[in-house]
Amino acid sequence: MIEAKDLTKKYGDLMAVDGLSIGIKKGEVFGFLGPNGAGKTTSIKMMVGLLRPTSGTVYINGTDVQKVEKGTIGMCPQELMLWEYLTCKESLDLMADMYEVPKKVRDPRVKKLLNDLFLVEKADTIVSKLSGGMKRRLNLALAVVHEPEVVVLDEPSEGLDPQSRRVLWNYIRAMRDKEGKTVILTTHIMDEADQLSDRIAIVDHGKLIRLDTPENLKKEIGEGDVVDMKISDTSRNQDLINELAKEKDVISVVEINGRINIRALNAVAKLPMMMQTVERLDVQVADISVRQNTLEDVFIDLTGTGLRE
Amino acid sequence: MKFISIAVKDFKELVRDRRGLFFILLFPIFFMMIFGFAFGGMGENNTPHNIAVVNLDQGTINSTGSNVNYGNNLTAELQDQNYPQNNDVKLFNVTTTSDSNAKDLLRTRTVDAELVIPANFSDSVQSLINNTILSSTGQTSSANKITSTITISGDTSYIGFGVAQGTLVGYLSQYQQGIVTAITGAQPVQYINTSVQSVAGTSSFTEFDFLAPGMMVFAILLLATTVAAILTREVESGTLLRLKISKMRSFDLLFGGLIPWSLVAGAQVVILLVVAILLGLKWQGSVYSILLAIVIGIIAGIASISLAMIIASFAKNDRQAANLGTLIVVPTAFITGSFFPLPAEYVNLFGHSFQIYDILPWTHTLTALRSVLVYGSGWSVVSSDVIISAVLALILFVIGVFLFSKTRLGAES
């Protein structure tokens, strides 16, 4: 459905996107996962034709993105892009008019959208008087009022309360499952990418690091658990890492934001060995926890670093 | 008809943004009030009016058979008139000259107004005298009723002309009255007409009368600042990005925006006219004049909104747009003569000489508004200024659409 080849965007000396090549299938939720500043927004802006790439091409259904019919793509931007002095219904009517949706089709569609996104009671409320979560939901509704084939959601959960996030996630799933839409999602929230995406592209520093399903990505680094440890004297972190890395049951050990992440199969059984190593180095544990492997660990394994906020 | 949806959206935003609306409507009223109080009494002062008299009167034979020239008499009377409240100061500085020389003096603003006494002036005065005598003795005569028209001309964009013509019209009616009362004391039949640029004038013209239309043009020019800020806010808030990826064309956005804002310009003319009248504006004209003034205001509004598009093409945020707008609008208001008339500056281009300020649509708007509201002119008098301002506004609109589309509505690079 969408084919991006060697997309590159350069701002002076900064390489925002570096040779990105991605194919997105029809009817899938495709996640762009990466920290802030990784080049996610720049990538999708180029993929929907809002930004000219320095080099590379984007084709949607075989047509150059700059020539593709307007209305094929619906974009829900990261920032709230709303008319503060219009009501929810007026805003949706306006965007439907801008996409030449006939009034007969528009009215029931707007009603359904308001209903699906729990905005019915606020239909005639001025946008400036809505809560943050309501504004986010309206932001999404405005992107899909013309029923586009491709929906691009840039950090849709940013700043959302848990209730609004749940409404949003359900709506995204429904778009794929009931309406067969292709959804492109950018996020730096691991859980969001994991829960919603059929496939995930991990990007950092403008480069595609890995592209696969969440399950495969997690399998790729093994099914081990993660021991997250903090020692009282963090200047000894490297000594401890060197020692633990020598242990044959330890899959990997890295330092993330001053903490030590140790990945190992059946980590609970390996805890005594780890504690012995700590004692041997004459350091003290300040904090320790054991958890299951997550997408974040995949990211850490691939990039050698944690997600930057 | 996407531009209608945009127009409706802009109108709703305009009405619901109470603070913005308050600023747009009240700020010019505030200015009008300052000018009303400051200049309301000015112009009725005691400085002589410089006038050029072109006496074409060929004289006539009076009832005693002598050859008399009332044109010479009128000229002498004009020279002798003093201010009623200050007997030491002459009412007029009279320069007697030819028509072509008078036009030169007008252009250099050496004189405020030119007064042309027609060839049959003495005949009409003699006719007035004869008929007054006949009617005072109970006889009526339909024969020998000769009328003449004294023409007062000058530059309507020059305040000196506004004040001088008002005084002249007042004085000429006094002159006719004087002739009749000298003979019988009766009320005169109109034998001598005056024509000020073919329109009626006011007898007590003040600087405020002259400046009030300038305030209207200033208010309309100020719209550029507000609209530029609103357009830039649409960019900043990202709503323009939404519209940009839709099927909307640049024309829909900009033409749609033009409709409510140009209506605001028309409304401003009416509101400011009411305020000015309350402050003592001696306006001429009728409901037709108001309608004509609204049309002129709308044209100026279109020019202002076009200017706003140009400003919004370059401003990075709404504050910058407001600042840049003020930086452009205030000098433009001065150049167009909204606050006070500037000295005429002619330039020669392609063998034609024209005023450099004439390149701005608002200069013509001001001239037309002043003619319509202060001198009571109709379409025939202001048509050329209205058409020129419309053409210039259209050119500005095309430039605005082009620049805004290029800088704001294309894909980012």
XYZ file of C-alpha atoms in Angstrom, chain A:
309
model
C 0.000 0.000 0.000
C 2.735 2.479 1.005
C 6.244 2.044 -0.278
C 9.010 4.346 0.970
C 12.413 3.946 -0.659
C 15.672 5.422 0.649
C 13.933 8.329 2.324
C 16.437 10.858 3.550
C 15.914 14.222 5.182
C 18.791 16.494 5.986
C 18.576 19.771 7.930
C 21.996 21.356 7.486
C 24.414 18.914 9.104
C 21.668 17.045 10.911
C 20.505 13.846 9.282
C 16.912 13.604 10.572
C 16.043 10.561 8.468
C 18.742 8.399 6.942
C 17.881 6.071 4.063
C 14.567 4.785 5.385
C 12.962 2.041 3.281
C 9.648 0.662 4.479
C 6.674 -1.134 2.954
C 3.343 -0.868 4.732
C 0.598 -3.396 3.965
C -3.049 -2.564 3.478
C -5.174 -3.039 6.586
C -2.361 -3.272 9.138
C -1.487 -1.109 12.112
C 2.108 -0.142 11.566
C 4.023 1.263 14.502
C 7.013 3.586 14.412
C 8.765 3.173 17.708
C 11.591 5.373 18.808
C 12.579 8.031 21.293
C 11.724 11.707 20.833
C 13.925 13.135 18.113
C 14.441 9.734 16.456
C 12.942 10.982 13.190
C 9.490 9.396 13.472
C 7.444 12.527 12.756
C 9.796 13.607 9.979
C 9.441 10.163 8.407
C 5.656 10.131 8.445
C 5.450 13.755 7.276
C 7.427 12.696 4.208
C 5.308 9.576 3.821
C 2.085 11.611 3.649
C 3.552 14.288 1.359
C 3.672 17.135 3.857
C 7.439 17.338 3.749
C 9.671 17.051 0.718
C 12.430 14.487 1.286
C 16.014 15.450 0.542
C 16.115 12.232 -1.449
C 14.076 9.078 -1.868
C 10.533 8.318 -2.995
C 7.173 7.489 -1.481
C 4.459 5.701 -3.413
C 0.923 5.126 -2.214
C -0.867 2.419 -4.207
C 1.751 2.938 -6.909
C 1.227 6.712 -7.160
C 3.826 9.297 -6.128
C 2.686 10.722 -2.785
C 2.790 14.294 -4.155
C 0.299 13.286 -6.837
C -1.927 11.064 -4.757
C -5.559 12.180 -4.477
C -6.147 14.380 -1.465
C -8.282 12.634 1.101
C -6.528 9.280 0.723
C -4.651 10.016 3.921
C -5.997 11.272 7.241
C -3.438 12.755 9.566
C -3.817 13.100 13.313
C -0.908 15.299 14.327
C 1.025 15.093 17.558
C -0.021 18.607 18.575
C -3.619 19.593 19.064
C -4.686 21.283 15.865
C -8.101 22.647 16.653
C -10.183 25.763 16.096
C -10.656 27.055 19.611
C -13.794 29.058 18.823
C -15.705 26.344 16.957
C -17.756 23.600 18.574
C -16.864 19.901 18.140
C -19.640 19.420 15.606
C -18.802 22.587 13.686
C -15.149 21.528 13.477
C -16.082 18.099 12.122
C -18.605 19.580 9.666
C -15.945 21.989 8.432
C -13.363 19.282 7.807
C -15.963 17.084 6.106
C -16.813 20.022 3.832
C -13.124 20.528 3.097
C -12.982 16.902 1.924
C -16.145 17.377 -0.129
C -18.163 14.854 1.882
C -21.819 15.302 0.798
C -24.075 16.659 3.565
C -26.243 13.494 3.463
C -23.196 11.359 4.241
C -21.567 13.911 6.494
C -24.291 14.295 9.100
C -24.647 10.608 10.124
C -20.872 10.148 9.955
C -20.212 13.090 12.267
C -22.846 11.770 14.642
C -21.235 8.330 14.673
C -17.746 9.748 15.222
C -18.934 11.855 18.147
C -20.578 8.755 19.552
C -17.585 6.432 19.023
C -15.181 8.882 20.614
C -17.500 9.737 23.519
C -17.962 13.341 22.473
C -21.742 13.331 21.917
C -22.478 15.367 25.021
C -19.882 17.919 23.995
C -21.006 18.161 20.364
C -22.089 21.780 20.756
C -19.379 22.828 23.189
C -16.727 25.309 22.087
C -13.362 23.541 21.749
C -11.604 25.903 24.170
C -13.917 24.604 26.914
C -13.082 20.908 26.364
C -10.749 18.919 28.619
C -7.348 17.820 27.319
C -8.526 14.251 26.701
C -11.601 15.424 24.795
C -9.454 17.689 22.643
C -7.190 14.729 21.815
C -10.179 12.632 20.783
C -11.529 15.454 18.649
C -8.052 15.825 17.130
C -8.353 12.204 15.991
C -11.965 12.545 14.832
C -10.979 15.456 12.563
C -8.391 13.250 10.876
C -10.832 10.489 9.980
C -14.074 12.371 9.255
C -13.556 11.847 5.517
C -12.917 8.107 6.004
C -9.408 7.987 4.524
C -7.786 4.750 3.394
C -4.672 5.495 5.409
C -4.782 7.009 8.896
C -1.575 8.450 10.294
C -1.490 8.969 14.048
C 1.485 10.889 15.399
C 1.968 10.174 19.118
C -1.798 9.890 19.671
C -1.600 8.970 23.367
C 0.616 11.868 24.342
C -0.816 13.497 27.442
C -3.918 11.293 27.558
C -5.580 10.145 30.754
C -6.048 6.332 31.065
C -9.750 6.547 30.175
C -9.151 8.548 27.006
C -6.250 6.256 26.105
C -8.486 3.213 26.336
C -11.133 4.876 24.137
C -8.450 5.778 21.624
C -6.881 2.307 21.519
C -10.265 0.666 21.033
C -11.029 3.075 18.234
C -7.703 2.372 16.501
C -8.341 -1.382 16.672
C -11.861 -0.876 15.343
C -10.538 1.144 12.399
C -8.381 -1.800 11.389
C -10.745 -4.644 12.254
C -14.105 -3.192 11.192
C -13.167 -0.706 8.486
C -10.029 -2.334 7.104
C -8.026 0.868 7.312
C -4.272 1.068 7.202
C -3.044 2.813 10.350
C 0.425 4.253 10.775
C 1.246 5.019 14.366
C 4.229 6.754 15.879
C 4.886 6.406 19.561
C 7.564 6.322 22.169
C 5.263 4.403 24.500
C 6.311 0.739 24.397
C 3.022 -0.537 25.682
C 1.112 1.335 22.983
C 3.300 -0.045 20.196
C 3.087 -3.536 21.662
C -0.686 -3.527 22.178
C -1.729 -1.940 18.897
C 0.803 -2.667 16.184
C 0.791 -5.593 13.776
C 4.338 -4.665 12.857
C 6.811 -2.308 14.447
C 9.654 -0.330 12.928
C 12.217 0.613 15.533
C 13.971 3.833 14.554
C 16.677 5.831 16.224
C 18.874 8.670 14.978
C 16.886 8.665 11.741
C 17.716 5.054 10.919
C 15.543 1.956 10.747
C 17.015 -0.486 13.242
C 14.557 -3.366 12.993
C 11.153 -4.088 11.468
C 9.023 -7.023 12.627
C 5.976 -8.060 14.634
C 6.103 -7.315 18.374
C 6.172 -11.067 19.114
C 9.100 -11.734 16.793
C 10.991 -8.765 18.130
C 10.600 -10.035 21.678
C 11.520 -13.588 20.613
C 14.595 -12.296 18.895
C 16.256 -11.376 22.157
C 15.137 -14.560 23.844
C 12.478 -15.244 26.399
C 14.604 -14.361 29.373
C 13.682 -12.156 32.306
C 15.296 -8.891 33.222
C 16.903 -8.088 36.550
C 16.970 -4.346 37.061
C 19.560 -3.446 39.680
C 20.903 -0.276 41.222
C 24.015 -0.272 43.370
C 24.846 2.353 45.977
C 28.128 3.341 44.343
C 27.265 3.817 40.679
C 30.916 4.521 39.835
C 31.454 0.766 40.252
C 28.737 -0.062 37.683
C 31.237 -0.951 34.982
C 33.188 -3.277 37.301
C 29.991 -5.157 38.128
C 28.956 -5.286 34.456
C 32.339 -6.767 33.529
C 32.054 -9.398 36.246
C 28.456 -10.372 35.457
C 29.170 -10.566 31.737
C 31.613 -13.382 32.474
C 28.792 -15.547 33.912
C 27.632 -18.121 31.359
C 23.920 -17.916 32.266
C 23.761 -14.178 31.682
C 22.549 -13.322 28.168
C 23.387 -9.646 28.315
C 24.181 -6.937 30.806
C 23.975 -3.208 30.107
C 23.878 0.077 31.981
C 20.721 2.146 31.477
C 20.458 5.538 33.128
C 22.757 4.559 36.005
C 21.012 1.207 36.562
C 22.207 -2.219 35.498
C 19.951 -4.388 33.341
C 20.813 -8.080 33.431
C 18.958 -10.390 31.066
C 19.000 -14.084 31.890
C 16.836 -17.156 31.508
C 15.029 -18.001 34.752
C 16.501 -14.908 36.365
C 15.052 -15.602 39.830
C 17.216 -18.743 40.120
C 20.238 -16.696 39.057
C 19.764 -14.077 41.770
C 22.090 -15.772 44.361
C 24.885 -15.865 41.781
C 24.355 -12.178 41.025
C 24.340 -11.250 44.720
C 27.593 -13.182 45.236
C 29.210 -11.189 42.452
C 27.999 -7.973 44.067
C 29.451 -9.008 47.429
C 32.729 -10.077 45.835
C 33.161 -6.570 44.466
C 32.302 -5.174 47.882
C 29.402 -3.023 46.672
C 25.880 -2.784 48.056
C 22.561 -3.176 46.250
C 20.346 -0.101 46.642
C 17.398 -1.392 44.632
C 16.587 -4.566 42.699
C 13.604 -5.940 40.757
C 12.873 -8.828 38.388
C 10.447 -8.512 35.489
C 9.513 -10.151 32.214
C 11.073 -9.241 28.915
C 9.346 -6.245 27.246
C 9.589 -4.376 23.997
C 11.705 -1.820 25.821
C 14.283 -4.517 26.452
C 14.256 -5.250 22.738
C 14.972 -1.624 22.132
C 17.727 -1.592 24.728
C 19.239 -4.697 23.238
C 19.178 -3.213 19.765
C 20.377 0.285 20.580
C 22.374 -0.354 23.726
C 20.443 2.460 25.395
C 17.090 3.237 26.982
C 14.347 5.306 25.387
C 15.096 8.987 25.631
C 12.180 11.109 26.671
